[in-house]
Amino acid sequence: SFFNSLPGALFWVAVGNYIAKKEISLKNCYLYIILAISVVLIAVERVIVVRYGLEYTDDCYFSLMILCPILFLIILRHNVSINTSFKFRELSTIIYVTHGSVERVVGFVLKKIPIEIFTNDIFKVMISLVLIIVAGYIIVFINKFFLRAEIF
């Protein structure tokens, strides 16, 4: 969709550049309070979208405009080495490329299980998030294995 493509990504690039140029920082307590509020907001937004049938696309939430910059600021508070930043970049690319497929598979599988909690959207998101991160690490490991083995 538009929100998950280059035009949508330009917003996040602009936000990242603004944070870097202005050297924005907040105290830890404010960061984590805003983080908690933004997580609640995205959950509430999802409930409203589903309840009133307002879903246009599954990857466009206004609350992300609050959540993501706060996550950026939290990550920037930690001393990140070049090696770690390469790992983040590699993992984030893999997560971006695989998240849609993993979410669809999780939704399909959980729909087949007749237990009420599996129909809960928040539960599906949490399961998907864990599986996406695990899959990301597995793909990074496999990639490094093939690079060391010089198979290709």
Backbone as a printed PyTorch tensor [residue, N CA C, xyz], in Angstrom:
tensor([[[  0.8350,  -1.1900,   0.0000],
         [  0.0000,   0.0000,   0.0000],
         [  0.8790,   1.2520,   0.0000]],

        [[  0.2520,   2.3730,  -0.1940],
         [  0.9470,   3.6570,  -0.2120],
         [  1.6960,   3.9030,   1.0920]],

        [[  1.0850,   3.4960,   2.2160],
         [  1.6590,   3.7730,   3.5190],
         [  2.8670,   2.9010,   3.8240]],

        [[  3.0390,   1.8400,   3.0630],
         [  4.1180,   0.8990,   3.2940],
         [  5.0680,   0.8920,   2.0980]],

        [[  5.2590,   2.0630,   1.4910],
         [  6.1090,   2.1600,   0.3040],
         [  6.9670,   3.4180,   0.4080]],

        [[  7.6410,   3.7740,  -0.6780],
         [  8.5610,   4.9130,  -0.6550],
         [  7.9010,   6.2140,  -0.2070]],

        [[  6.7440,   6.6000,  -0.7490],
         [  6.1480,   7.8610,  -0.2610],
         [  5.8600,   7.8440,   1.2400]],

        [[  5.3930,   6.7130,   1.7420],
         [  5.1530,   6.5990,   3.1740],
         [  6.4440,   6.6440,   3.9650]],

        [[  7.4960,   6.0690,   3.4180],
         [  8.7870,   6.0340,   4.1080],
         [  9.4350,   7.4160,   4.1750]],

        [[  9.1260,   8.2850,   3.2280],
         [  9.7230,   9.6140,   3.2220],
         [  9.3780,  10.3900,   4.4950]],

        [[  8.1760,  10.1860,   5.0200],
         [  7.7970,  10.8220,   6.2810],
         [  8.7630,  10.4170,   7.3840]],

        [[  9.0690,   9.1080,   7.4730],
         [  9.9380,   8.6100,   8.5410],
         [ 11.3660,   9.0700,   8.3580]],

        [[ 11.8150,   9.1860,   7.1150],
         [ 13.1580,   9.7240,   6.8540],
         [ 13.2200,  11.1750,   7.3140]],

        [[ 12.1660,  11.9380,   7.0140],
         [ 12.1210,  13.3450,   7.4320],
         [ 12.1200,  13.4610,   8.9620]],

        [[ 11.3640,  12.6160,   9.6280],
         [ 11.3260,  12.6350,  11.0990],
         [ 12.7070,  12.3040,  11.6620]],

        [[ 13.3560,  11.2850,  11.1100],
         [ 14.6980,  10.9090,  11.5660],
         [ 15.6980,  12.0290,  11.3660]],

        [[ 15.6370,  12.6890,  10.2090],
         [ 16.5380,  13.8220,   9.9490],
         [ 16.2740,  14.9710,  10.9100]],

        [[ 15.0070,  15.2360,  11.1920],
         [ 14.6620,  16.3180,  12.1170],
         [ 15.2060,  16.0270,  13.5200]],

        [[ 15.0220,  14.7830,  13.9650],
         [ 15.5320,  14.3950,  15.2880],
         [ 17.0500,  14.5530,  15.3350]],

        [[ 17.7320,  14.1270,  14.2730],
         [ 19.1970,  14.2120,  14.2430],
         [ 19.6760,  15.6630,  14.1940]],

        [[ 19.0670,  16.4840,  13.3480],
         [ 19.5250,  17.8760,  13.1910],
         [ 19.2490,  18.7070,  14.4290]],

        [[ 18.1050,  18.5080,  15.0350],
         [ 17.7410,  19.3060,  16.2130],
         [ 18.2940,  18.7110,  17.5120]],

        [[ 18.8900,  17.5190,  17.3930],
         [ 19.4300,  16.8150,  18.5630],
         [ 18.4090,  16.7650,  19.6980]],

        [[ 17.2250,  16.3490,  19.3400],
         [ 16.1220,  16.2820,  20.2980],
         [ 16.4080,  15.1940,  21.3230]],

        [[ 16.1700,  15.5200,  22.5650],
         [ 16.2900,  14.5090,  23.6140],
         [ 15.2930,  14.8500,  24.7200]],

        [[ 14.8040,  13.8390,  25.3530],
         [ 13.8820,  13.9850,  26.4750],
         [ 14.4150,  13.1630,  27.6340]],

        [[ 14.0090,  13.5200,  28.8300],
         [ 14.4000,  12.7270,  29.9880],
         [ 13.7760,  11.3390,  29.8750]],

        [[ 14.4750,  10.3300,  30.4280],
         [ 13.9970,   8.9580,  30.3500],
         [ 12.5700,   8.7920,  30.8430]],

        [[ 12.2300,   9.4500,  31.9520],
         [ 10.8840,   9.2730,  32.4980],
         [  9.8320,   9.7560,  31.5020]],

        [[ 10.0960,  10.8870,  30.8060],
         [  9.1500,  11.3760,  29.8130],
         [  9.0610,  10.4390,  28.6180]],

        [[ 10.2040,   9.9200,  28.1900],
         [ 10.2100,   8.9920,  27.0550],
         [  9.3330,   7.7760,  27.3350]],

        [[  9.5000,   7.2000,  28.5110],
         [  8.7580,   5.9740,  28.8090],
         [  7.2910,   6.2500,  29.1090]],

        [[  6.9630,   7.4180,  29.6310],
         [  5.5540,   7.7820,  29.8150],
         [  4.8860,   7.9690,  28.4510]],

        [[  5.5610,   8.6870,  27.5510],
         [  5.0130,   8.8950,  26.2060],
         [  4.9390,   7.5650,  25.4630]],

        [[  5.9270,   6.7010,  25.6490],
         [  5.8990,   5.3730,  25.0290],
         [  4.6720,   4.5930,  25.4840]],

        [[  4.4110,   4.5720,  26.7810],
         [  3.2500,   3.8510,  27.3080],
         [  1.9460,   4.4300,  26.7590]],

        [[  1.8560,   5.7420,  26.7400],
         [  0.6490,   6.3920,  26.2170],
         [  0.4530,   6.0630,  24.7380]],

        [[  1.5400,   6.0870,  23.9650],
         [  1.4190,   5.8230,  22.5280],
         [  1.0570,   4.3690,  22.2400]],

        [[  1.5210,   3.4380,  23.0590],
         [  1.1330,   2.0330,  22.8860],
         [ -0.3600,   1.8760,  23.1710]],

        [[ -0.8400,   2.5230,  24.2150],
         [ -2.2750,   2.4880,  24.5240],
         [ -3.0630,   3.1380,  23.3830]],

        [[ -2.5680,   4.2650,  22.8610],
         [ -3.2570,   4.9420,  21.7630],
         [ -3.3630,   4.0680,  20.5190]],

        [[ -2.3030,   3.3510,  20.2020],
         [ -2.3660,   2.5050,  19.0010],
         [ -3.3450,   1.3440,  19.2040]],

        [[ -3.4170,   0.8170,  20.4340],
         [ -4.3860,  -0.2460,  20.7220],
         [ -5.8150,   0.3000,  20.6210]],

        [[ -6.0470,   1.4810,  21.1720],
         [ -7.3740,   2.1060,  21.1020],
         [ -7.7270,   2.4250,  19.6540]],

        [[ -6.7620,   2.9380,  18.9110],
         [ -7.0000,   3.2410,  17.5030],
         [ -7.3970,   1.9860,  16.7330]],

        [[ -6.7200,   0.8850,  16.9980],
         [ -7.0360,  -0.3770,  16.3300],
         [ -8.4530,  -0.8320,  16.6650]],

        [[ -8.8360,  -0.7320,  17.9280],
         [-10.1850,  -1.1240,  18.3350],
         [-11.2250,  -0.2660,  17.6200]],

        [[-11.0070,   1.0430,  17.5650],
         [-11.9530,   1.9440,  16.8940],
         [-12.0430,   1.6250,  15.4070]],

        [[-10.9020,   1.4220,  14.7810],
         [-10.8700,   1.1210,  13.3470],
         [-11.6520,  -0.1560,  13.0410]],

        [[-11.4480,  -1.1960,  13.8420],
         [-12.1350,  -2.4680,  13.6020],
         [-13.6180,  -2.3480,  13.9270]],

        [[-13.9280,  -1.7470,  15.0730],
         [-15.3250,  -1.6490,  15.5220],
         [-16.1900,  -0.8950,  14.5150]],

        [[-15.6850,   0.1750,  13.9380],
         [-16.4840,   0.9960,  13.0310],
         [-16.1950,   0.7360,  11.5560]],

        [[-15.4330,  -0.3030,  11.2720],
         [-15.1610,  -0.6790,   9.8910],
         [-14.4420,   0.4040,   9.1020]],

        [[-13.5180,   1.0950,   9.7380],
         [-12.8020,   2.1980,   9.1050],
         [-11.4950,   1.7600,   8.4650]],

        [[-11.2510,   0.4600,   8.4280],
         [ -9.9580,  -0.0410,   7.9680],
         [ -9.8090,   0.1810,   6.4710]],

        [[ -8.8420,   1.0190,   6.1310],
         [ -8.5040,   1.2590,   4.7330],
         [ -7.3250,   0.3860,   4.3430]],

        [[ -6.3610,   0.3320,   5.2230],
         [ -5.1980,  -0.5220,   5.0430],
         [ -4.7290,  -0.9390,   6.4250]],

        [[ -4.0340,  -2.0480,   6.5060],
         [ -3.6710,  -2.5810,   7.8280],
         [ -2.3430,  -2.0450,   8.3560]],

        [[ -1.7530,  -1.0960,   7.6680],
         [ -0.4600,  -0.6000,   8.1320],
         [ -0.4200,   0.9220,   8.2380]],

        [[ -1.5580,   1.5370,   8.4410],
         [ -1.6090,   2.9910,   8.5790],
         [ -2.3170,   3.3490,   9.8790]],

        [[ -1.5370,   3.7390,  10.8750],
         [ -2.0870,   4.1650,  12.1560],
         [ -1.4870,   5.5120,  12.5110]],

        [[ -2.3440,   6.4590,  12.8330],
         [ -1.8670,   7.7890,  13.1960],
         [ -1.0140,   7.7450,  14.4600]],

        [[ -1.3120,   6.8080,  15.3510],
         [ -0.5580,   6.6960,  16.6030],
         [  0.9060,   6.3460,  16.3600]],

        [[  1.2050,   5.7540,  15.2220],
         [  2.6030,   5.4360,  14.9110],
         [  3.4500,   6.7000,  14.7890]],

        [[  2.7950,   7.8330,  14.4580],
         [  3.5330,   9.0930,  14.3530],
         [  4.0340,   9.5620,  15.7140]],

        [[  3.4560,   9.0380,  16.7780],
         [  3.9340,   9.3260,  18.1280],
         [  4.8800,   8.2100,  18.5770]],

        [[  4.4650,   6.9710,  18.3710],
         [  5.2050,   5.8100,  18.8680],
         [  6.6070,   5.6990,  18.2610]],

        [[  6.7080,   5.7670,  16.9500],
         [  7.9970,   5.5180,  16.2940],
         [  9.0780,   6.5350,  16.6430]],

        [[  8.7990,   7.8410,  16.6120],
         [  9.8630,   8.7760,  17.0240],
         [ 10.3090,   8.5600,  18.4700]],

        [[  9.3810,   8.1940,  19.3440],
         [  9.7510,   7.9160,  20.7360],
         [ 10.6710,   6.6990,  20.7930]],

        [[ 10.3520,   5.6690,  20.0150],
         [ 11.2350,   4.4970,  19.9680],
         [ 12.6080,   4.8790,  19.4260]],

        [[ 12.6570,   5.7420,  18.4090],
         [ 13.9390,   6.2170,  17.8810],
         [ 14.7390,   6.8970,  18.9820]],

        [[ 14.0880,   7.7820,  19.7200],
         [ 14.7770,   8.5180,  20.7800],
         [ 15.2770,   7.5860,  21.8810]],

        [[ 14.4940,   6.5580,  22.2030],
         [ 14.9270,   5.5930,  23.2320],
         [ 16.1540,   4.8340,  22.7460]],

        [[ 16.1430,   4.3970,  21.4950],
         [ 17.2880,   3.6640,  20.9480],
         [ 18.5210,   4.5760,  20.8960]],

        [[ 18.3240,   5.8440,  20.5330],
         [ 19.4550,   6.7730,  20.4450],
         [ 20.0880,   7.0640,  21.7980]],

        [[ 19.3640,   6.8460,  22.8860],
         [ 19.9120,   7.0860,  24.2270],
         [ 21.0060,   6.0860,  24.5850]],

        [[ 21.0150,   4.9650,  23.9050],
         [ 21.9970,   3.9230,  24.1990],
         [ 23.1900,   4.0890,  23.2650]],

        [[ 24.3550,   3.8520,  23.7920],
         [ 25.5500,   3.9130,  22.9480],
         [ 25.5400,   2.7290,  21.9980]],

        [[ 25.3840,   3.0310,  20.7420],
         [ 25.2960,   1.9920,  19.7210],
         [ 26.5650,   2.0310,  18.8920]],

        [[ 27.2720,   0.9060,  18.8580],
         [ 28.5000,   0.8420,  18.0720],
         [ 28.1610,   0.6610,  16.5930]],

        [[ 29.1500,   0.8490,  15.7480],
         [ 28.9600,   0.6710,  14.3080],
         [ 28.5080,  -0.7560,  14.0240]],

        [[ 29.1280,  -1.7250,  14.6880],
         [ 28.7680,  -3.1210,  14.4880],
         [ 27.3040,  -3.3610,  14.8430]],

        [[ 26.8670,  -2.7960,  15.9630],
         [ 25.4740,  -2.9510,  16.3830],
         [ 24.5400,  -2.2580,  15.4060]],

        [[ 24.9210,  -1.0980,  14.9050],
         [ 24.0520,  -0.3870,  13.9620],
         [ 23.8920,  -1.1830,  12.6670]],

        [[ 24.9610,  -1.8820,  12.2300],
         [ 24.8290,  -2.7460,  11.0570],
         [ 23.8390,  -3.8700,  11.3270]],

        [[ 23.8790,  -4.4250,  12.5390],
         [ 22.9350,  -5.4930,  12.9000],
         [ 21.5050,  -4.9700,  12.8960]],

        [[ 21.2980,  -3.7650,  13.4680],
         [ 19.9610,  -3.1630,  13.4580],
         [ 19.4790,  -2.9480,  12.0360]],

        [[ 20.3640,  -2.4340,  11.1780],
         [ 19.9850,  -2.1650,   9.7950],
         [ 19.6030,  -3.4620,   9.0760]],

        [[ 20.4150,  -4.4910,   9.2660],
         [ 20.1580,  -5.7760,   8.6290],
         [ 18.8430,  -6.3690,   9.1290]],

        [[ 18.6540,  -6.3400,  10.4390],
         [ 17.4450,  -6.8990,  11.0320],
         [ 16.2120,  -6.0910,  10.6400]],

        [[ 16.3130,  -4.7760,  10.6160],
         [ 15.1460,  -3.9610,  10.2750],
         [ 14.7190,  -4.1810,   8.8290]],

        [[ 15.6740,  -4.3730,   7.9360],
         [ 15.3370,  -4.6550,   6.5390],
         [ 14.6000,  -5.9780,   6.4260]],

        [[ 15.0880,  -6.9840,   7.1070],
         [ 14.4450,  -8.2980,   7.0720],
         [ 13.0390,  -8.2150,   7.6600]],

        [[ 12.8900,  -7.5140,   8.7730],
         [ 11.5710,  -7.3730,   9.3910],
         [ 10.6180,  -6.6480,   8.4440]],

        [[ 11.0980,  -5.5990,   7.7990],
         [ 10.2550,  -4.8470,   6.8650],
         [  9.7700,  -5.7380,   5.7250]],

        [[ 10.6680,  -6.5520,   5.2000],
         [ 10.3340,  -7.3810,   4.0500],
         [  9.4170,  -8.5590,   4.4330]],

        [[  9.5600,  -9.0940,   5.6500],
         [  8.8130, -10.3030,   6.0160],
         [  7.5570, -10.0600,   6.8410]],

        [[  7.3790,  -8.8600,   7.3960],
         [  6.2930,  -8.6920,   8.3600],
         [  4.9050,  -8.9720,   7.7900]],

        [[  4.6380,  -8.5580,   6.5780],
         [  3.3160,  -8.7900,   5.9880],
         [  3.0000, -10.2650,   5.8270]],

        [[  3.9720, -11.0210,   5.3390],
         [  3.7630, -12.4590,   5.1410],
         [  3.5650, -13.1820,   6.4650]],

        [[  4.3770, -12.8620,   7.4510],
         [  4.2660, -13.5240,   8.7530],
         [  2.9110, -13.2080,   9.3880]],

        [[  2.4730, -11.9560,   9.3060],
         [  1.1790, -11.5840,   9.8800],
         [  0.0380, -12.3400,   9.2140]],

        [[  0.1010, -12.4860,   7.9080],
         [ -0.9650, -13.2160,   7.1930],
         [ -0.9760, -14.6950,   7.5860]],

        [[  0.1990, -15.3030,   7.6820],
         [  0.2770, -16.7160,   8.0740],
         [ -0.2500, -16.8990,   9.4960]],

        [[  0.1570, -16.0340,  10.4170],
         [ -0.3110, -16.1300,  11.7990],
         [ -1.8290, -15.9750,  11.8500]],

        [[ -2.3600, -14.9940,  11.1320],
         [ -3.8080, -14.7960,  11.0970],
         [ -4.5320, -16.0060,  10.5470]],

        [[ -4.0050, -16.6060,   9.4830],
         [ -4.6260, -17.7860,   8.8800],
         [ -4.5970, -18.9700,   9.8400]],

        [[ -3.4540, -19.2140,  10.4690],
         [ -3.3130, -20.3550,  11.3770],
         [ -4.1860, -20.1740,  12.6160]],

        [[ -4.1520, -18.9830,  13.2220],
         [ -4.9160, -18.7600,  14.4450],
         [ -6.4200, -18.7750,  14.1900]],

        [[ -6.8270, -18.4480,  12.9760],
         [ -8.2480, -18.4930,  12.6390],
         [ -8.7740, -19.9260,  12.6870]],

        [[ -7.9070, -20.8970,  12.4520],
         [ -8.2940, -22.3160,  12.4290],
         [ -8.4060, -22.9160,  13.8280]],

        [[ -7.8550, -22.2240,  14.8450],
         [ -7.8790, -22.7510,  16.2100],
         [ -9.0960, -22.1810,  16.9360]],

        [[-10.0020, -23.0460,  17.4050],
         [-11.2620, -22.5590,  17.9950],
         [-11.1390, -22.1290,  19.4600]],

        [[-10.1590, -21.3090,  19.7660],
         [-10.0040, -20.7840,  21.1190],
         [-10.1690, -19.2710,  21.0160]],

        [[-10.9950, -18.6990,  21.8860],
         [-11.3870, -17.2950,  21.7570],
         [-10.2170, -16.3180,  21.7700]],

        [[ -9.2110, -16.5460,  22.5930],
         [ -8.0990, -15.5810,  22.6780],
         [ -7.3570, -15.4570,  21.3520]],

        [[ -7.3780, -16.5100,  20.5290],
         [ -6.6720, -16.4730,  19.2520],
         [ -7.3580, -15.5680,  18.2320]],

        [[ -8.5980, -15.1560,  18.4970],
         [ -9.2820, -14.2330,  17.5880],
         [ -9.0250, -12.7770,  17.9750]],

        [[ -8.3750, -12.5520,  19.1040],
         [ -8.0640, -11.2080,  19.5860],
         [ -6.9380, -10.6130,  18.7370]],

        [[ -7.1740,  -9.4190,  18.1670],
         [ -6.1800,  -8.7830,  17.2940],
         [ -4.8730,  -8.4700,  18.0100]],

        [[ -4.9570,  -8.0240,  19.2530],
         [ -3.7380,  -7.6920,  19.9930],
         [ -2.8970,  -8.9540,  20.1870]],

        [[ -3.5360, -10.0760,  20.4840],
         [ -2.8230, -11.3430,  20.6500],
         [ -2.1440, -11.7250,  19.3330]],

        [[ -2.8510, -11.5580,  18.2160],
         [ -2.2700, -11.8740,  16.9070],
         [ -1.0480, -10.9990,  16.6250]],

        [[ -1.1570,  -9.7280,  16.9700],
         [ -0.0300,  -8.8100,  16.7470],
         [  1.1710,  -9.2300,  17.5860]],

        [[  0.9370,  -9.5790,  18.8440],
         [  2.0390,  -9.9850,  19.7250],
         [  2.7060, -11.2620,  19.2120]],

        [[  1.9150, -12.2450,  18.8310],
         [  2.4710, -13.4960,  18.2730],
         [  3.2570, -13.1800,  16.9980]],

        [[  2.6760, -12.3560,  16.1260],
         [  3.3510, -11.9870,  14.8790],
         [  4.6630, -11.2700,  15.1570]],

        [[  4.6550, -10.3540,  16.1080],
         [  5.8620,  -9.5940,  16.4380],
         [  6.9840, -10.5130,  16.9050]],

        [[  6.6610, -11.4340,  17.7850],
         [  7.6710, -12.3800,  18.2720],
         [  8.2010, -13.2270,  17.1120]],

        [[  7.3030, -13.7470,  16.2890],
         [  7.7320, -14.5980,  15.1730],
         [  8.5440, -13.8180,  14.1340]],

        [[  8.1850, -12.5590,  13.8900],
         [  8.9260, -11.7400,  12.9300],
         [ 10.3520, -11.5050,  13.4250]],

        [[ 10.4960, -11.2030,  14.7070],
         [ 11.8380, -10.9650,  15.2640],
         [ 12.6570, -12.2530,  15.2490]],

        [[ 12.0460, -13.3680,  15.6380],
         [ 12.7480, -14.6560,  15.6070],
         [ 13.1550, -14.9960,  14.1760]],

        [[ 12.2220, -14.8280,  13.2300],
         [ 12.5390, -15.1070,  11.8250],
         [ 13.6660, -14.2030,  11.3360]],

        [[ 13.6530, -12.9440,  11.7740],
         [ 14.7220, -12.0160,  11.3900],
         [ 16.0770, -12.5050,  11.8440]],

        [[ 16.1730, -12.9170,  13.1060],
         [ 17.4540, -13.4190,  13.6220],
         [ 17.8740, -14.6980,  12.9010]],

        [[ 16.9290, -15.5690,  12.5910],
         [ 17.2530, -16.8060,  11.8700],
         [ 17.7880, -16.4790,  10.4740]],

        [[ 17.1490, -15.5480,   9.7930],
         [ 17.5910, -15.1730,   8.4490],
         [ 18.9740, -14.5250,   8.4950]],

        [[ 19.2150, -13.6700,   9.4850],
         [ 20.5450, -13.0680,   9.6370],
         [ 21.5920, -14.1590,   9.8640]],

        [[ 21.2780, -15.1360,  10.7330],
         [ 22.2070, -16.2340,  11.0010],
         [ 22.4800, -17.0390,   9.7340]],

        [[ 21.4320, -17.3860,   8.9960],
         [ 21.6040, -18.1590,   7.7580],
         [ 22.4460, -17.3670,   6.7610]],

        [[ 22.1680, -16.0700,   6.6540],
         [ 22.9340, -15.2230,   5.7420],
         [ 24.4180, -15.2260,   6.1130]],

        [[ 24.7230, -15.0750,   7.3900],
         [ 26.1270, -15.0770,   7.8230],
         [ 26.7730, -16.4460,   7.6070]],

        [[ 26.0030, -17.5140,   7.8000],
         [ 26.5150, -18.8590,   7.5750],
         [ 26.9290, -19.0220,   6.1130]],

        [[ 26.0700, -18.5940,   5.1860],
         [ 26.3980, -18.7240,   3.7770],
         [ 27.5590, -17.8230,   3.3760]],

        [[ 27.6610, -16.6480,   3.9860],
         [ 28.7870, -15.7670,   3.6850],
         [ 30.1120, -16.3790,   4.1490]],

        [[ 30.0960, -17.0090,   5.3290],
         [ 31.3230, -17.6470,   5.8360],
         [ 31.6710, -18.9020,   5.0510]],

        [[ 30.6450, -19.6220,   4.6230],
         [ 30.8960, -20.8720,   3.9080],
         [ 31.3000, -20.6220,   2.4480]],

        [[ 31.1150, -19.4110,   1.9710],
         [ 31.4480, -19.0470,   0.5940],
         [ 30.8340, -19.9990,  -0.4110]],

        [[ 29.5580, -20.3100,  -0.1860],
         [ 28.8420, -21.2220,  -1.0760],
         [ 28.4820, -20.5300,  -2.3790]],

        [[ 28.1210, -19.2560,  -2.2730],
         [ 27.6960, -18.5380,  -3.4840],
         [ 28.7960, -17.6660,  -4.0000]]])
